[in-house]
mmCIF file of C-alpha atoms in Angstrom:
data_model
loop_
_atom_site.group_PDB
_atom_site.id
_atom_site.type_symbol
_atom_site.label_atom_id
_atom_site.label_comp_id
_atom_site.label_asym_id
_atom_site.label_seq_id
_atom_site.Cartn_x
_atom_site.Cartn_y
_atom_site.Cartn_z
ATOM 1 C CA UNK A 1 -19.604 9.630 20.138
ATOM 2 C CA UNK A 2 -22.079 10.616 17.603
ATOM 3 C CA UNK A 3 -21.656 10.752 13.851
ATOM 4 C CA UNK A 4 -21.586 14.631 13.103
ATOM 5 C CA UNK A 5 -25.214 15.208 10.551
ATOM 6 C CA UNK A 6 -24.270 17.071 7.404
ATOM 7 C CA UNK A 7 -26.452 19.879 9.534
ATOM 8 C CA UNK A 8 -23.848 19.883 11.865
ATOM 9 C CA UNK A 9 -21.192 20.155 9.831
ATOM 10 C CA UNK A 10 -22.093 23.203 7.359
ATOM 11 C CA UNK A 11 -20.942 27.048 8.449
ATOM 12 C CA UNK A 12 -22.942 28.911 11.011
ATOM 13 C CA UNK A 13 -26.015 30.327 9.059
ATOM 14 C CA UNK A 14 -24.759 33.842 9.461
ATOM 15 C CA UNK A 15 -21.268 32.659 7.756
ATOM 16 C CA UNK A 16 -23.456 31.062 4.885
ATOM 17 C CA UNK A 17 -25.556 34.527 4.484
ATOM 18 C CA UNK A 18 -22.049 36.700 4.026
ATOM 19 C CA UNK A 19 -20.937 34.547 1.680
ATOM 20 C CA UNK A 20 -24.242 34.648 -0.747
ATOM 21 C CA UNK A 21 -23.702 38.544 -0.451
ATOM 22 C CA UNK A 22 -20.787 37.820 -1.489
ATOM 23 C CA UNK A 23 -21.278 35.630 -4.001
ATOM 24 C CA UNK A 24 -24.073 37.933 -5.445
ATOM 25 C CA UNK A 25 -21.456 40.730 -4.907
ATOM 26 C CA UNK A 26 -18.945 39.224 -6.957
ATOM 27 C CA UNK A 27 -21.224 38.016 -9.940
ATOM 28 C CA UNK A 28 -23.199 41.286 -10.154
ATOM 29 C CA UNK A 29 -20.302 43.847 -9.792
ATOM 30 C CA UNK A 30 -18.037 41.816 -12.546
ATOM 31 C CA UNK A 31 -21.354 41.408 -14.879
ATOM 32 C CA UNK A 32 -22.017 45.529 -14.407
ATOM 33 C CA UNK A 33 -18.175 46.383 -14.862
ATOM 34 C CA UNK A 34 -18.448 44.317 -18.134
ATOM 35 C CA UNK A 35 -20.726 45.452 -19.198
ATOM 36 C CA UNK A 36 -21.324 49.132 -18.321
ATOM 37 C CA UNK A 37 -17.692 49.997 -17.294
ATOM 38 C CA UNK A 38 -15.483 50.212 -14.182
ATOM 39 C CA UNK A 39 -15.829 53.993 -13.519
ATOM 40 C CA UNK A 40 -19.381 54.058 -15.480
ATOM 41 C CA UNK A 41 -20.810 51.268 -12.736
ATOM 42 C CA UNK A 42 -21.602 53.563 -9.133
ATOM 43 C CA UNK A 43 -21.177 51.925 -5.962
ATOM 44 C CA UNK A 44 -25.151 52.563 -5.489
ATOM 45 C CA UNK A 45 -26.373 51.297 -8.541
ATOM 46 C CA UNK A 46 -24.172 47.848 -7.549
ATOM 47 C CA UNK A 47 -25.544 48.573 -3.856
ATOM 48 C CA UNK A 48 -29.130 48.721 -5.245
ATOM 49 C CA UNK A 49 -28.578 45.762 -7.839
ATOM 50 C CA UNK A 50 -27.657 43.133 -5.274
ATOM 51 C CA UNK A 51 -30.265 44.988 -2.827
ATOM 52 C CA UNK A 52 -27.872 45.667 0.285
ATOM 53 C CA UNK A 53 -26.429 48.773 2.033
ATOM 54 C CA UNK A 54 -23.029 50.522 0.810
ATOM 55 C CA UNK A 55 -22.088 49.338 4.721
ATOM 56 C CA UNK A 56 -22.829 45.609 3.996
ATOM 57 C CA UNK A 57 -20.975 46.642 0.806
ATOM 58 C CA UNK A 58 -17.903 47.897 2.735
ATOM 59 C CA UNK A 59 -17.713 45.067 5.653
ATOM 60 C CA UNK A 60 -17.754 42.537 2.257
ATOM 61 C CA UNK A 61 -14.882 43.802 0.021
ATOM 62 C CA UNK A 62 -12.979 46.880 0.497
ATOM 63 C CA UNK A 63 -13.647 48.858 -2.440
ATOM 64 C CA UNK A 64 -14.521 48.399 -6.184
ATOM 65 C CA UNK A 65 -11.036 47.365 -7.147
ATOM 66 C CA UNK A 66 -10.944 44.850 -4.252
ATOM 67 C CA UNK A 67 -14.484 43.083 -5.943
ATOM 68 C CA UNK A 68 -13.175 43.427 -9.369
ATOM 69 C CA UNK A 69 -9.886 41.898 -8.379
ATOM 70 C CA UNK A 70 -11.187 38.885 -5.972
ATOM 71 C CA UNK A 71 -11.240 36.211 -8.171
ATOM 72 C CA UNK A 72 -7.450 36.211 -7.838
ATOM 73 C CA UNK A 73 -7.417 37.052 -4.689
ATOM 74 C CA UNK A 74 -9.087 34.199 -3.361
ATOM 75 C CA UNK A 75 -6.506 31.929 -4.966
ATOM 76 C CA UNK A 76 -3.533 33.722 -3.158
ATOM 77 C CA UNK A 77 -5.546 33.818 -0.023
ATOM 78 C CA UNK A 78 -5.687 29.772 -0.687
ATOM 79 C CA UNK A 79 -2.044 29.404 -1.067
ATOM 80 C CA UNK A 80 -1.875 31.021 1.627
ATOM 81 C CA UNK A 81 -3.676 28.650 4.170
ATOM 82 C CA UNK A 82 -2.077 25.878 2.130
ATOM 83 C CA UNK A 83 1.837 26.995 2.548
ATOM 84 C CA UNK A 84 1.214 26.742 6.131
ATOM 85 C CA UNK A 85 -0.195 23.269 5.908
ATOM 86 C CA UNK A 86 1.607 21.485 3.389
ATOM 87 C CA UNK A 87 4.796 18.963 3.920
ATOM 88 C CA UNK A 88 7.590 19.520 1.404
ATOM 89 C CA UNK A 89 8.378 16.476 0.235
ATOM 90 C CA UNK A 90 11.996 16.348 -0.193
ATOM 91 C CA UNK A 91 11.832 19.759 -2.508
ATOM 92 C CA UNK A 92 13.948 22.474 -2.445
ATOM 93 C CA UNK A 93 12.412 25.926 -1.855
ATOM 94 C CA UNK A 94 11.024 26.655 -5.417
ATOM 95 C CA UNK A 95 9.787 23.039 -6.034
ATOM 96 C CA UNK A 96 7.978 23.363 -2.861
ATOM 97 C CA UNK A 97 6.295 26.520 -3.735
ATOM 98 C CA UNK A 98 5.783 25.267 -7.192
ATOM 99 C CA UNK A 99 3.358 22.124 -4.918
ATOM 100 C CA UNK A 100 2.132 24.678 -2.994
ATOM 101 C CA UNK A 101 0.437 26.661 -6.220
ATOM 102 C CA UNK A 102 -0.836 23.642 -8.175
ATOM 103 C CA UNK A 103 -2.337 22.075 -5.138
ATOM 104 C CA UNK A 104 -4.062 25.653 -4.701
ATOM 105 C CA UNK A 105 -5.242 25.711 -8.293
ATOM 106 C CA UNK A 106 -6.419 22.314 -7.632
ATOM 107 C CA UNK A 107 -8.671 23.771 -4.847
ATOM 108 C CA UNK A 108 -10.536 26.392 -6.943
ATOM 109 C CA UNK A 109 -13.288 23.898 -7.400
ATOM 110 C CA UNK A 110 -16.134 26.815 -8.048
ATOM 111 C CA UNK A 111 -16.987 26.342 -11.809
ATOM 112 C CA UNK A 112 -17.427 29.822 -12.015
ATOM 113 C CA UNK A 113 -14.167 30.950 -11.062
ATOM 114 C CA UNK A 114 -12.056 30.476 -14.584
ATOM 115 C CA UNK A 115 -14.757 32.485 -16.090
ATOM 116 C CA UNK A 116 -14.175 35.437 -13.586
ATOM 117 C CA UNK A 117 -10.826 35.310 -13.730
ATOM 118 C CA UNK A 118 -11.075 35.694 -17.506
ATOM 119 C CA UNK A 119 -13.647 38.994 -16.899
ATOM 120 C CA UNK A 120 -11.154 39.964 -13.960
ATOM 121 C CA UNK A 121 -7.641 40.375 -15.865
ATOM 122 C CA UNK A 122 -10.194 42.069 -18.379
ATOM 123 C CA UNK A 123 -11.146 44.306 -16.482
ATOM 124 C CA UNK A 124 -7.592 45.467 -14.688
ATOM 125 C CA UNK A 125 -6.200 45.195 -18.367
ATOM 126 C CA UNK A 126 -8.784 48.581 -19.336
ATOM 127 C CA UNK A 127 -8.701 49.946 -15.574
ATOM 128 C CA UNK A 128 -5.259 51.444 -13.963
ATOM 129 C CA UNK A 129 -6.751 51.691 -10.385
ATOM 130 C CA UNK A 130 -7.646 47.889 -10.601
ATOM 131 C CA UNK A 131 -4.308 46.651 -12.076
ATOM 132 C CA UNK A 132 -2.667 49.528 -9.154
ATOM 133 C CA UNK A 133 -4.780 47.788 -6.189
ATOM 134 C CA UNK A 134 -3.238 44.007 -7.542
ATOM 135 C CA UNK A 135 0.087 45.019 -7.781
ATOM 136 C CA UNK A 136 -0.775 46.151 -4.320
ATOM 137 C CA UNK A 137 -2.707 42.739 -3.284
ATOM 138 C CA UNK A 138 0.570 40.776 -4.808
ATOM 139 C CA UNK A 139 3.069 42.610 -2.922
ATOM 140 C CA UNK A 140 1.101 41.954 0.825
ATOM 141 C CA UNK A 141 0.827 38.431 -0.259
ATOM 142 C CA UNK A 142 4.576 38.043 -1.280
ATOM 143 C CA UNK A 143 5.297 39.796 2.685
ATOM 144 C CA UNK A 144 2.934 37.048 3.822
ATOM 145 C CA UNK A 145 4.259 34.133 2.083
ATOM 146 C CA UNK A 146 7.745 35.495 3.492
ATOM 147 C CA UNK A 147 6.274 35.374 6.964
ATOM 148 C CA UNK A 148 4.619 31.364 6.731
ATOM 149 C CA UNK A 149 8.443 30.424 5.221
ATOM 150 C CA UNK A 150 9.739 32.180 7.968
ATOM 151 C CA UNK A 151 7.963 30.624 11.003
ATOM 152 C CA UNK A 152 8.055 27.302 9.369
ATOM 153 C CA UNK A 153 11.637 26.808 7.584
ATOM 154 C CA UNK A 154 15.011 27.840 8.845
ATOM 155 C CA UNK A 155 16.144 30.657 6.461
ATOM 156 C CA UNK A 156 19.077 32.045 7.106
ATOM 157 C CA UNK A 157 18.363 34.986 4.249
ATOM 158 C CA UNK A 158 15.177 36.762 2.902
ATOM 159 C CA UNK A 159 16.420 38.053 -0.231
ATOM 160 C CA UNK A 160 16.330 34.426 -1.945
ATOM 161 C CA UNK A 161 13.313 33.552 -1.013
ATOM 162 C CA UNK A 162 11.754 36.753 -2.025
ATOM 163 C CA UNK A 163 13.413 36.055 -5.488
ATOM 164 C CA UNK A 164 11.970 33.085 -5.607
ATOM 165 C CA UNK A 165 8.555 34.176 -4.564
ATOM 166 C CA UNK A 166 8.787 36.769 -7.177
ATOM 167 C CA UNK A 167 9.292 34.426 -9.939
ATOM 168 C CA UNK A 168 6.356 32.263 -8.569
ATOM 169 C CA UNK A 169 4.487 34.886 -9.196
ATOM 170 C CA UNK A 170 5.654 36.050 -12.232
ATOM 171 C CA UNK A 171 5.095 32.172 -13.800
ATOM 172 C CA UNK A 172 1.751 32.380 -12.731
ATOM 173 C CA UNK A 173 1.262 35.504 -14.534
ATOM 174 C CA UNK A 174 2.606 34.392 -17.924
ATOM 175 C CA UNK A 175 0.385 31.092 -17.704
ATOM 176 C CA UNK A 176 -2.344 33.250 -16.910
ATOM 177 C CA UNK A 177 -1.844 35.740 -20.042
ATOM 178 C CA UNK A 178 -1.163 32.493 -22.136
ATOM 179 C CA UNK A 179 -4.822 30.924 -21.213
ATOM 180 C CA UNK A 180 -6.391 33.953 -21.550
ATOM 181 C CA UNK A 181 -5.064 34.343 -25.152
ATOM 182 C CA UNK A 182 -5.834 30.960 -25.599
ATOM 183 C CA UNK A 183 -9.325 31.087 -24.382
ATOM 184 C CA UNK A 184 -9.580 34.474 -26.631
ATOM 185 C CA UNK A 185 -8.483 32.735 -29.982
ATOM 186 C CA UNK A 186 -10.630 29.551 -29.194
ATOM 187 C CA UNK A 187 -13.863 29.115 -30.746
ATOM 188 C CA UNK A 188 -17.014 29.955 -28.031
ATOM 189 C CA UNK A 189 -16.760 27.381 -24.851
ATOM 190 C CA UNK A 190 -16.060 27.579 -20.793
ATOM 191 C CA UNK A 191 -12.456 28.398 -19.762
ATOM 192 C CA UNK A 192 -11.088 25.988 -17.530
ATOM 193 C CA UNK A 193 -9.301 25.855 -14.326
ATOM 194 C CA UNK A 194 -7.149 22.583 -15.910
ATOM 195 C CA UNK A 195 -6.108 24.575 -19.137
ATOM 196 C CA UNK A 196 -5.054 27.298 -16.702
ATOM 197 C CA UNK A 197 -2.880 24.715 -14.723
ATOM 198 C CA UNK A 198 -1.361 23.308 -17.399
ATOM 199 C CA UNK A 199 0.056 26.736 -18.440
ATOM 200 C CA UNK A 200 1.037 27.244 -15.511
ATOM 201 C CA UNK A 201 3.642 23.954 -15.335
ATOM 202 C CA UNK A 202 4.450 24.941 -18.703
ATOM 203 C CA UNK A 203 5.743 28.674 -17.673
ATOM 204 C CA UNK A 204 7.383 26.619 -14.424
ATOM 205 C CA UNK A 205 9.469 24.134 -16.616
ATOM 206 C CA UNK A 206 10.268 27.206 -18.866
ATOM 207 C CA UNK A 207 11.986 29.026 -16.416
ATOM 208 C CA UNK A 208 16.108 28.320 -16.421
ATOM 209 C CA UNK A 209 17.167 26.259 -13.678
ATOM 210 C CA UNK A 210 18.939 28.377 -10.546
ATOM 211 C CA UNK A 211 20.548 26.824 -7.370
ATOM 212 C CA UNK A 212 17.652 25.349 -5.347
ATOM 213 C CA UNK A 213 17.123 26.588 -1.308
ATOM 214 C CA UNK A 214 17.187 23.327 0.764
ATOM 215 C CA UNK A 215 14.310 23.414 3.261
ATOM 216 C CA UNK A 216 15.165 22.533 6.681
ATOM 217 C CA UNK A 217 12.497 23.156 9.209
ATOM 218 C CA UNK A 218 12.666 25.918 12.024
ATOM 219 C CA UNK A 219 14.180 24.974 15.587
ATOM 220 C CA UNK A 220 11.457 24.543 17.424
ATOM 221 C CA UNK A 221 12.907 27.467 20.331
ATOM 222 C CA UNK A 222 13.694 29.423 17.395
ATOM 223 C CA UNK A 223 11.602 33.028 17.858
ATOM 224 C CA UNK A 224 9.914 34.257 14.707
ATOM 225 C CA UNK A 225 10.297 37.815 13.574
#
C-alpha cells in the first residue's frame, strides 16, 4: 500500500474554498461590526466586502448573529466531536467533562481565534440579538451534549447531568469574563488561548465540591432515546 502524499490527504478543493469564505466571512464581518457597529454593518455591504452573494452568505452562517457569535461556536461544536471520542479515565461525570473542555481548548490551534473571541463577547456584550442567539446556541449544545452522554454512558437520570452541564458552562463563562478583563487591564499584546485555559481550571477548582456521577458505559442492546 502506498504512503498517502500530503495532496492526498488535504480536504476536497471545494471543502477548502467554503472554508476561505468562511474564513474571510468571519474576519471581515467581526472587523466591520467593530468597527462600524452590529446594526450599522448591512448584510450587503459585508456581502460586497468579502465579494460573494447574500446566498453564499446564507449557506455559510445563518445570520449576522450566527457570524458574530462563531468564534465560540466552533469551540462547542469541538467539544462536541470530542465528548463522543474521548475515554474517561476513571472520572466521574464532571471530571470527565471538565477533560473533555480543556482537551477542546487545547484544539483551538488558529492563532486568531483568542483575538475573536475577545471582539466576539464584545460585540454580544453591546448587541441583545447576539447575546439572545448564544443563549440560544448554548442551550442546543447543552441538548446535544445530553444526547452523546446518553448514547455513550448508562444514566439512569437527566436532571444531574444537565446540572452538571450547566455548571460546565457556566465555569467556562466566568474564566472567559476573567481573561477578557484581564486582557482589558493588560498593557497592548495578543490574548492567548493558554491564559484563557488557565482561567478556566481556575473557575473549575473554584467551584464547591458536589457528589460526583460515576460513569459506567451503555449496554451495548441498550436503545438510545
Amino acid at each position: 500500500m502506498s504512503t498517502p502524499t500530503p495532496s492526498d490527504t488535504r480536504p476536497p478543493l471545494r471543502e477548502r474554498r467554503k472554508q476561505r469564505t468562511r474564513e474571510a466571512l468571519l474576519a471581515t464581518g467581526l472587523r466591520l461590526f467593530t468597527e462600524r457597529g452590529f446594526a450599522a454593518t448591512t448584510l450587503d455591504e459585508l456581502c460586497d466586502a468579502v465579494e460573494i452573494s447574500k446566498r453564499t452568505f446564507f449557506r455559510t452562517f445563518a445570520g449576522k448573529e450566527d457570524l458574530a457569535g462563531a468564534p465560540l461556536h466552533d469551540l462547542w461544536t469541538l467539544f462536541l466531536r470530542e465528548l463522543a471520542a474521548a475515554e474517561p479515565a476513571g472520572d466521574d461525570l464532571a471530571g470527565f467533562l471538565r477533560g473533555v473542555l480543556l482537551t477542546t481548548l487545547d484544539g483551538m490551534t488558529d492563532p486568531e481565534w483568542p483575538h475573536r473571541v475577545l471582539l466576539s463577547r464584545r460585540l454580544a456584550e453591546r448587541n441583545p440579538s447576539i447575546e439572545a442567539h448564544c443563549l440560544y446556541f448554548c442551550d442546543r449544545t447543552t441538548r446535544a451534549a445530553l444526547t452523546v452522554l446518553r448514547e455513550r454512558f448508562d444514566l439512569p437520570d437527566d436532571l444531574p447531568v444537565l446540572l452538571t452541564l450547566d455548571v460546565l458552562v457556566a465555569v467556562f463563562h466566568r474564566a472567559q469574563e476573567q481573561w477578557a478583563q484581564e486582557q482589558e487591564a493588560a498593557a497592548p499584546g495578543p490574548a492567548t488561548r493558554e491564559g484563557l485555559r488557565d482561567h478556566v481550571v481556575a473557575a473549575w477548582d473554584a467551584v464547591p465540591a458536589g457528589p460526583g456521577a460515576p460513569l459506567r458505559p451503555a449496554a451495548a442492546d441498550r436503545p438510545t432515546a
